[in-house]
Coordinates of C-alpha atoms in Angstrom, one line a residue:
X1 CA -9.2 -22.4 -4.4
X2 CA -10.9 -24.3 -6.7
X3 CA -13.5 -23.3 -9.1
X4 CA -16.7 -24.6 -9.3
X5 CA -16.0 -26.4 -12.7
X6 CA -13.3 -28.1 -10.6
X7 CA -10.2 -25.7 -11.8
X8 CA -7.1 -24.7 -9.3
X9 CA -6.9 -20.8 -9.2
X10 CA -6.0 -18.3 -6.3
X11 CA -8.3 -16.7 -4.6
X12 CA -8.1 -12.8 -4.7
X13 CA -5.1 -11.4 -3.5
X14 CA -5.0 -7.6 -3.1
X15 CA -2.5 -7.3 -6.4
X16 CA -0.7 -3.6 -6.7
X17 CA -0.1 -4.0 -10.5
X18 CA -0.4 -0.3 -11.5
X19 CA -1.0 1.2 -8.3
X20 CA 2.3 0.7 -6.5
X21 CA 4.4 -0.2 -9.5
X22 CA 4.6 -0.6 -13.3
X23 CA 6.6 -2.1 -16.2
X24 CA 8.3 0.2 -17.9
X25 CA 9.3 -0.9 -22.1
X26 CA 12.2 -0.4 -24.4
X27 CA 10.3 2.4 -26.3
X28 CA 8.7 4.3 -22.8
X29 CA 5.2 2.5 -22.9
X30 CA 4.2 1.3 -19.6
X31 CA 2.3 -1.7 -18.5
X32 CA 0.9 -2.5 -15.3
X33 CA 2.7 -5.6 -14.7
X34 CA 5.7 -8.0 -16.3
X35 CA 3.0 -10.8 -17.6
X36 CA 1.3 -8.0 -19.3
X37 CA 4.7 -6.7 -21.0
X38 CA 3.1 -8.1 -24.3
X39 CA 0.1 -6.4 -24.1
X40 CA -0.8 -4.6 -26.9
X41 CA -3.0 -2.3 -24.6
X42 CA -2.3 1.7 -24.5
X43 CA -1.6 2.1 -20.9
X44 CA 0.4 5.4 -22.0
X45 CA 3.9 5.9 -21.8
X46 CA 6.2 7.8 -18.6
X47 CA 5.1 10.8 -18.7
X48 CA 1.2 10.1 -19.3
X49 CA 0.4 6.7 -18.0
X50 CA -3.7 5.8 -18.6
X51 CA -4.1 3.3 -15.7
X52 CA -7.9 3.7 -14.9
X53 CA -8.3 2.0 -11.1
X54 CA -12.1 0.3 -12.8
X55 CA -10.1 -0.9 -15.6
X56 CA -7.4 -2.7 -13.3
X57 CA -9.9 -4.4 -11.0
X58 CA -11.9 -5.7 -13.7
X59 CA -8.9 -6.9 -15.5
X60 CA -7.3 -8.5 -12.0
X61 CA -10.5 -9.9 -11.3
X62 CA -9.6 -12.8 -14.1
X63 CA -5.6 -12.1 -14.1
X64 CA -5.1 -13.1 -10.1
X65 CA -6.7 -16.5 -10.4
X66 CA -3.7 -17.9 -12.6
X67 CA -0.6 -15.3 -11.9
X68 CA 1.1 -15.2 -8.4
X69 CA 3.4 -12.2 -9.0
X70 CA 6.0 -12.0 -6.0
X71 CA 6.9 -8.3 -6.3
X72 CA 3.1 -7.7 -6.4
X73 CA 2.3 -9.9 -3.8
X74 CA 4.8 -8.9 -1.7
X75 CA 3.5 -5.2 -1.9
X76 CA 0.4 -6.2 -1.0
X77 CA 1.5 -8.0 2.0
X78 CA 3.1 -4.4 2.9
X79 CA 0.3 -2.5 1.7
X80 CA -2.4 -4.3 4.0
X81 CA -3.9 -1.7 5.9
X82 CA -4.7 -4.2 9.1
X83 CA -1.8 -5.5 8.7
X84 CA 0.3 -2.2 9.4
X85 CA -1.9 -0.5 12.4
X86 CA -1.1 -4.4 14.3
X87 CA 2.4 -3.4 13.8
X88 CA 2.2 -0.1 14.6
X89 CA 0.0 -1.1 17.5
X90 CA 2.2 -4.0 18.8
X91 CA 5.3 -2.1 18.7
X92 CA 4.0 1.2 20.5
X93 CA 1.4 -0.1 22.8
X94 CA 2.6 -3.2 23.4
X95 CA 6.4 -3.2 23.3
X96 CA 7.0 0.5 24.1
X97 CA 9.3 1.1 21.4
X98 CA 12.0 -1.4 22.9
X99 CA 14.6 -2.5 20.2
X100 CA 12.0 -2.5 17.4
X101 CA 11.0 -4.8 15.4
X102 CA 13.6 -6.6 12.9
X103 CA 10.7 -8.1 10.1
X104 CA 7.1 -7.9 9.0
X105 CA 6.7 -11.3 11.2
X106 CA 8.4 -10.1 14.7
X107 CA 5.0 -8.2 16.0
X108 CA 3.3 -11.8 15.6
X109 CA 5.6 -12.9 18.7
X110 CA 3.8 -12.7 22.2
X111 CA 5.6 -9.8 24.3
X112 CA 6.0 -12.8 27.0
X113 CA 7.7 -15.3 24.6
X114 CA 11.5 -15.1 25.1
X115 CA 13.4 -13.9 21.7
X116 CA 15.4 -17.0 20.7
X117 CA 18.6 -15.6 21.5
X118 CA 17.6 -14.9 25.4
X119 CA 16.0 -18.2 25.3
X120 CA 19.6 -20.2 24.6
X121 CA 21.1 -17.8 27.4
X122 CA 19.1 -19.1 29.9

């Protein structure tokens, strides 16, 4: 995206820092995420963690539009509710359950499209 002062940044991307996972230091701090690793922040430590959910979403409000974390996007891709029920749907509904899917992308494929292994048998 680009900001209206003419900046590059991402757009909001759903990040899990804190939620689904969490940085773990040397002396048993935690930290929501690797950039923040740094941080002077008290986020707690492993056996009390402080993340406050209004604290993270103000903080990744600023923190997404410049950092692209793969593990974190990645969970987000996985934790997308619609997402999941298309899956669930497609592969129930759809292909009653036959052989399953084999990645996140296979329930995008129309049930009449050929897989691309039948298609080179024909």
């Amino acid at each position: 995206m680009q900001g209206r002062n003419g900046e590059l940044r991402f757009a909001e991307w759903n990040c899990r820092a804190g939620q689904n996972n969490v940085i773990i230091r040397t002396d048993g701090t935690v930290a929501p995420c690797l950039p923040m690793y740094a941080s002077t922040f008290d986020w707690g430590n492993i056996d009390a963690h402080k993340f406050e959910s209004g604290q993270l979403k103000s903080m990744k409000k600023t923190c997404q539009q410049h950092c692209f974390s793969t593990l974190n996007h990645n969970l987000a891709y996985c934790y997308n509710d619609a997402r999941v029920i298309k899956f669930v749907w497609t592969n129930l509904v759809l292909n009653r359950m036959k052989g399953g899917a084999r990645s996140f992308e296979d329930y995008t494929r129309k049930v009449e499209e050929p897989k691309p292994e039948e298609a080179k048998a024909a």
